[in-house]
Amino acid sequence: MTAIFAHRGFSAIAPENTLAAFQAAESAGADGIELDVQLTKDGRLAVIHDEKLNRTTNGQGYVKDWEWKDLSKLEAKYKFPEATRAIGIPSLEEIFEWMRENEIICNIELKNNEFPYPGMEEKVIRLIRQFNYEGRVIISSFNHYSLTYVYQLAPDLETAALYSSHLYMPWKYAEAIRAGAIHPNIRTVNHNIIRSSIEHGIQIRPYTVNKEKQVRWLIEEGCSALITDDPKMALEIRDSVLDV
Ligand code: G3P
Ligand code: CA
């Protein structure tokens, strides 16, 4: 059955990459959440998509230039200003704490393709071990050097190669870099890639799948998972397909 992963949480209805968005995804019945991590000046794992704070918070400048004690006081409500309670940038540790209350899978995207963030891989792996979440996490990145480093440090963890351009036989590429999965942009996916990946034991989870027609197609193809801003819509389609 195709698993439904909530992209940056249920980001269609709540501020992306916030606890509110992850809680909404879990309440909607999503199988997994996807989130992005950046590293602060003092080495904390902050859950935020952009290298800069400007788009999603009331702060400015690079995450890497802020200390966690200041960053954690910012507002991350951006396009949901009507939210009455304060909604801040969570740390990865806070999200892991919340995951104790449920069984959701967490796809951690290392946002280390613009800044390499030395030490980020070690910190993420240490936290996963601390919470015993080895079976509940997937580490993805557009930085495939980083993924191979994660594999060297922790071969038991699943890594997933993110990519946005057409790759030739991506399941072979995944095998070569010892990734257990590919996370392709939906624009690059076709029937052969889904079938061959699954046949070779490579999980395939396209992003960002917000069109109902594409969701239905991936579910009918038996794709491993899909990553969407609207897990409620995707779950309704999955229910309707499975009912037939
Ligand atoms: O992990 C899938 C997707 O989140 C990758 O792109 O830019 O939304 O982080 P982006
Ligand atoms: Ca992401």
CSV table of C-alpha atoms and ligand atoms in Angstrom, one decimal:
chain,number,residue,atom,x,y,z
A,1,MET,CA,0.0,0.0,0.0
A,2,THR,CA,1.3,3.4,-0.9
A,3,ALA,CA,2.2,5.3,2.3
A,4,ILE,CA,1.2,9.0,2.5
A,5,PHE,CA,3.9,11.4,3.8
A,6,ALA,CA,3.0,14.9,4.7
A,7,HIS,CA,5.4,17.4,3.1
A,8,ARG,CA,6.8,19.8,5.8
A,9,GLY,CA,3.8,18.5,7.8
A,10,PHE,CA,0.2,19.2,6.7
A,11,SER,CA,1.5,22.3,5.1
A,12,ALA,CA,-1.6,23.0,3.1
A,13,ILE,CA,-3.4,24.0,6.3
A,14,ALA,CA,-0.7,24.8,8.8
A,15,PRO,CA,2.7,26.7,8.8
A,16,GLU,CA,5.2,24.4,7.2
A,17,ASN,CA,7.8,22.6,9.4
A,18,THR,CA,6.1,23.5,12.7
A,19,LEU,CA,4.8,21.2,15.4
A,20,ALA,CA,1.3,22.4,14.4
A,21,ALA,CA,1.8,21.1,10.9
A,22,PHE,CA,3.1,17.7,12.1
A,23,GLN,CA,0.3,17.3,14.6
A,24,ALA,CA,-2.3,18.1,11.9
A,25,ALA,CA,-0.7,15.5,9.6
A,26,GLU,CA,-0.8,12.8,12.3
A,27,SER,CA,-4.5,13.7,13.1
A,28,ALA,CA,-5.3,13.4,9.5
A,29,GLY,CA,-3.9,9.9,9.5
A,30,ALA,CA,-0.7,10.4,7.5
A,31,ASP,CA,1.7,7.5,7.7
A,32,GLY,CA,4.7,9.8,7.7
A,33,ILE,CA,6.0,13.4,7.9
A,34,GLU,CA,8.7,15.0,5.9
A,35,LEU,CA,10.8,17.8,7.5
A,36,ASP,CA,13.9,19.8,6.7
A,37,VAL,CA,16.8,20.5,9.0
A,38,GLN,CA,19.4,23.3,9.1
A,39,LEU,CA,22.2,23.8,11.7
A,40,THR,CA,22.3,26.9,14.0
A,41,LYS,CA,25.5,28.8,14.9
A,42,ASP,CA,25.7,26.8,18.1
A,43,GLY,CA,25.2,23.5,16.4
A,44,ARG,CA,21.5,22.8,17.1
A,45,LEU,CA,19.3,21.0,14.6
A,46,ALA,CA,16.5,23.4,13.6
A,47,VAL,CA,13.5,22.3,11.6
A,48,ILE,CA,13.2,24.9,8.8
A,49,HIS,CA,13.3,24.6,5.0
A,50,ASP,CA,15.2,27.7,3.9
A,51,GLU,CA,18.8,28.6,4.7
A,52,LYS,CA,17.4,32.0,5.5
A,53,LEU,CA,14.7,32.9,8.0
A,54,ASN,CA,13.1,35.6,5.9
A,55,ARG,CA,10.3,33.7,4.1
A,56,THR,CA,8.8,31.7,7.0
A,57,THR,CA,9.6,33.6,10.1
A,58,ASN,CA,9.7,37.1,11.5
A,59,GLY,CA,13.5,36.9,11.6
A,60,GLN,CA,16.1,37.8,9.0
A,61,GLY,CA,19.4,36.4,7.8
A,62,TYR,CA,20.8,32.9,7.8
A,63,VAL,CA,19.9,30.2,10.3
A,64,LYS,CA,23.7,29.4,10.6
A,65,ASP,CA,24.3,32.9,12.0
A,66,TRP,CA,21.7,32.6,14.8
A,67,GLU,CA,22.0,30.9,18.2
A,68,TRP,CA,19.2,28.5,19.2
A,69,LYS,CA,18.2,30.6,22.2
A,70,ASP,CA,17.3,33.5,19.9
A,71,LEU,CA,16.1,31.5,16.9
A,72,SER,CA,13.6,29.6,19.2
A,73,LYS,CA,11.9,32.8,20.1
A,74,LEU,CA,10.9,33.7,16.5
A,75,GLU,CA,7.4,33.3,15.0
A,76,ALA,CA,7.1,30.8,12.2
A,77,LYS,CA,3.4,31.5,11.3
A,78,TYR,CA,4.1,33.5,8.2
A,79,LYS,CA,1.2,32.8,5.8
A,80,PHE,CA,-1.1,31.7,8.7
A,81,PRO,CA,-1.2,35.0,10.7
A,82,GLU,CA,-4.7,34.2,12.0
A,83,ALA,CA,-3.3,31.5,14.2
A,84,THR,CA,-3.8,32.8,17.8
A,85,ARG,CA,-1.2,30.8,19.6
A,86,ALA,CA,2.6,31.3,19.2
A,87,ILE,CA,4.1,28.9,16.6
A,88,GLY,CA,7.8,28.7,16.6
A,89,ILE,CA,10.6,26.9,14.8
A,90,PRO,CA,11.0,23.5,16.4
A,91,SER,CA,14.2,21.6,17.0
A,92,LEU,CA,14.5,18.1,15.7
A,93,GLU,CA,14.7,16.9,19.3
A,94,GLU,CA,11.3,18.5,20.0
A,95,ILE,CA,9.7,16.7,17.1
A,96,PHE,CA,11.3,13.4,18.2
A,97,GLU,CA,9.8,14.0,21.7
A,98,TRP,CA,6.4,14.5,20.1
A,99,MET,CA,6.9,11.3,18.1
A,100,ARG,CA,6.9,9.3,21.4
A,101,GLU,CA,3.1,9.8,21.4
A,102,ASN,CA,2.5,8.2,18.0
A,103,GLU,CA,3.9,5.8,15.5
A,104,ILE,CA,4.5,8.2,12.6
A,105,ILE,CA,7.5,7.7,10.3
A,106,CYS,CA,9.8,10.7,9.9
A,107,ASN,CA,11.7,11.6,6.7
A,108,ILE,CA,14.5,13.9,7.8
A,109,GLU,CA,15.8,15.9,4.9
A,110,LEU,CA,19.3,17.2,5.5
A,111,LYS,CA,19.4,20.7,4.0
A,112,ASN,CA,23.1,20.6,3.5
A,113,ASN,CA,23.4,21.2,-0.2
A,114,GLU,CA,24.0,25.0,0.0
A,115,PHE,CA,26.0,25.0,3.3
A,116,PRO,CA,27.7,21.7,4.1
A,117,TYR,CA,27.1,22.0,7.9
A,118,PRO,CA,30.0,19.9,9.1
A,119,GLY,CA,28.9,17.6,11.9
A,120,MET,CA,25.2,17.6,10.9
A,121,GLU,CA,25.1,13.9,10.0
A,122,GLU,CA,26.7,12.9,13.3
A,123,LYS,CA,24.2,15.0,15.3
A,124,VAL,CA,21.2,13.6,13.5
A,125,ILE,CA,22.4,10.0,13.9
A,126,ARG,CA,23.2,10.6,17.6
A,127,LEU,CA,19.7,11.9,18.1
A,128,ILE,CA,18.1,8.9,16.3
A,129,ARG,CA,20.1,6.5,18.4
A,130,GLN,CA,19.1,8.4,21.6
A,131,PHE,CA,15.4,7.9,20.8
A,132,ASN,CA,15.8,4.4,19.3
A,133,TYR,CA,14.1,5.6,16.1
A,134,GLU,CA,16.3,3.6,13.7
A,135,GLY,CA,13.2,1.9,12.3
A,136,ARG,CA,11.1,5.1,12.1
A,137,VAL,CA,13.4,7.5,10.2
A,138,ILE,CA,14.5,8.0,6.6
A,139,ILE,CA,17.4,10.4,5.9
A,140,SER,CA,17.2,12.1,2.6
A,141,SER,CA,19.2,14.9,0.9
A,142,PHE,CA,20.0,16.4,-2.4
A,143,ASN,CA,23.6,16.2,-1.2
A,144,HIS,CA,24.5,12.6,-2.1
A,145,TYR,CA,28.0,12.9,-0.7
A,146,SER,CA,26.3,13.5,2.6
A,147,LEU,CA,24.1,10.4,2.2
A,148,THR,CA,27.1,8.2,1.5
A,149,TYR,CA,28.7,9.6,4.7
A,150,VAL,CA,25.5,8.7,6.6
A,151,TYR,CA,25.8,5.2,5.2
A,152,GLN,CA,29.4,5.0,6.4
A,153,LEU,CA,28.5,6.2,9.9
A,154,ALA,CA,25.2,4.3,10.2
A,155,PRO,CA,24.7,1.6,7.6
A,156,ASP,CA,21.5,0.4,9.4
A,157,LEU,CA,19.7,3.7,8.6
A,158,GLU,CA,17.7,4.1,5.4
A,159,THR,CA,19.0,6.9,3.2
A,160,ALA,CA,17.1,8.3,0.2
A,161,ALA,CA,18.5,10.2,-2.8
A,162,LEU,CA,16.5,13.3,-3.6
A,163,TYR,CA,16.7,14.5,-7.2
A,164,SER,CA,14.8,16.8,-9.5
A,165,SER,CA,16.3,16.1,-13.0
A,166,HIS,CA,15.8,13.0,-15.1
A,167,LEU,CA,18.2,10.2,-13.9
A,168,TYR,CA,19.1,7.2,-16.0
A,169,MET,CA,18.1,4.0,-14.1
A,170,PRO,CA,17.8,5.7,-10.7
A,171,TRP,CA,17.4,2.4,-8.9
A,172,LYS,CA,20.9,1.4,-10.1
A,173,TYR,CA,22.2,4.8,-8.9
A,174,ALA,CA,20.6,4.3,-5.5
A,175,GLU,CA,22.3,0.9,-5.3
A,176,ALA,CA,25.6,2.4,-6.2
A,177,ILE,CA,25.4,5.0,-3.4
A,178,ARG,CA,23.9,2.4,-1.0
A,179,ALA,CA,20.7,4.3,-0.6
A,180,GLY,CA,17.6,2.3,0.2
A,181,ALA,CA,15.3,4.7,-1.6
A,182,ILE,CA,14.9,7.4,-4.2
A,183,HIS,CA,12.8,10.6,-3.7
A,184,PRO,CA,12.4,12.0,-7.2
A,185,ASN,CA,10.5,15.0,-8.3
A,186,ILE,CA,7.2,13.8,-9.5
A,187,ARG,CA,7.9,15.3,-13.0
A,188,THR,CA,10.7,12.8,-13.5
A,189,VAL,CA,8.7,9.6,-12.6
A,190,ASN,CA,7.2,7.1,-15.0
A,191,HIS,CA,5.8,3.5,-14.9
A,192,ASN,CA,9.2,1.9,-15.6
A,193,ILE,CA,11.0,3.8,-12.8
A,194,ILE,CA,8.4,2.8,-10.3
A,195,ARG,CA,8.3,-0.9,-11.3
A,196,SER,CA,12.1,-1.3,-11.7
A,197,SER,CA,12.8,0.4,-8.4
A,198,ILE,CA,10.4,-1.8,-6.5
A,199,GLU,CA,11.7,-4.9,-8.2
A,200,HIS,CA,15.3,-4.0,-7.2
A,201,GLY,CA,14.2,-3.4,-3.6
A,202,ILE,CA,14.5,0.4,-3.8
A,203,GLN,CA,11.7,2.4,-2.2
A,204,ILE,CA,10.4,5.2,-4.3
A,205,ARG,CA,8.6,8.2,-2.8
A,206,PRO,CA,8.0,11.0,-5.3
A,207,TYR,CA,7.6,14.6,-4.1
A,208,THR,CA,5.6,17.0,-4.1
A,209,VAL,CA,2.4,15.3,-5.3
A,210,ASN,CA,-0.5,17.7,-4.9
A,211,LYS,CA,-2.6,16.9,-8.0
A,212,GLU,CA,-5.3,14.4,-7.4
A,213,LYS,CA,-4.7,12.7,-10.7
A,214,GLN,CA,-1.1,12.1,-9.9
A,215,VAL,CA,-1.9,10.8,-6.4
A,216,ARG,CA,-4.4,8.3,-7.9
A,217,TRP,CA,-1.9,7.2,-10.5
A,218,LEU,CA,0.9,6.6,-8.0
A,219,ILE,CA,-1.4,4.6,-5.7
A,220,GLU,CA,-2.7,2.5,-8.6
A,221,GLU,CA,1.0,1.9,-9.7
A,222,GLY,CA,1.7,0.6,-6.2
A,223,CYS,CA,4.4,3.3,-5.5
A,224,SER,CA,6.0,2.9,-2.1
A,225,ALA,CA,4.9,6.3,-0.8
A,226,LEU,CA,4.2,9.8,-2.0
A,227,ILE,CA,5.0,13.1,-0.4
A,228,THR,CA,2.2,15.7,-0.4
A,229,ASP,CA,1.2,19.0,1.1
A,230,ASP,CA,-2.3,17.6,1.5
A,231,PRO,CA,-2.3,14.2,3.2
A,232,LYS,CA,-6.0,14.3,3.8
A,233,MET,CA,-6.7,14.5,0.1
A,234,ALA,CA,-4.2,11.7,-0.6
A,235,LEU,CA,-5.7,9.5,2.1
A,236,GLU,CA,-9.2,9.9,0.7
A,237,ILE,CA,-8.0,8.9,-2.7
A,238,ARG,CA,-6.1,5.9,-1.3
A,239,ASP,CA,-9.3,4.8,0.5
A,240,SER,CA,-11.3,5.1,-2.7
A,241,VAL,CA,-8.8,3.1,-4.7
A,242,LEU,CA,-8.5,0.4,-2.1
A,243,ASP,CA,-12.3,0.1,-1.8
A,244,VAL,CA,-12.7,-0.8,-5.5
B,1,G3P,O1,11.8,15.8,0.4
B,1,G3P,C1,11.0,16.2,-0.7
B,1,G3P,C2,11.0,17.6,-0.9
B,1,G3P,O2,10.8,18.2,0.4
B,1,G3P,C3,12.3,18.2,-1.5
B,1,G3P,O3,12.1,19.5,-1.8
B,1,G3P,O4,12.4,21.9,-1.6
B,1,G3P,O5,10.4,20.8,-0.7
B,1,G3P,O6,12.6,20.5,0.4
B,1,G3P,P1,11.9,20.7,-0.9
B,2,CA,CA,12.1,19.0,2.1
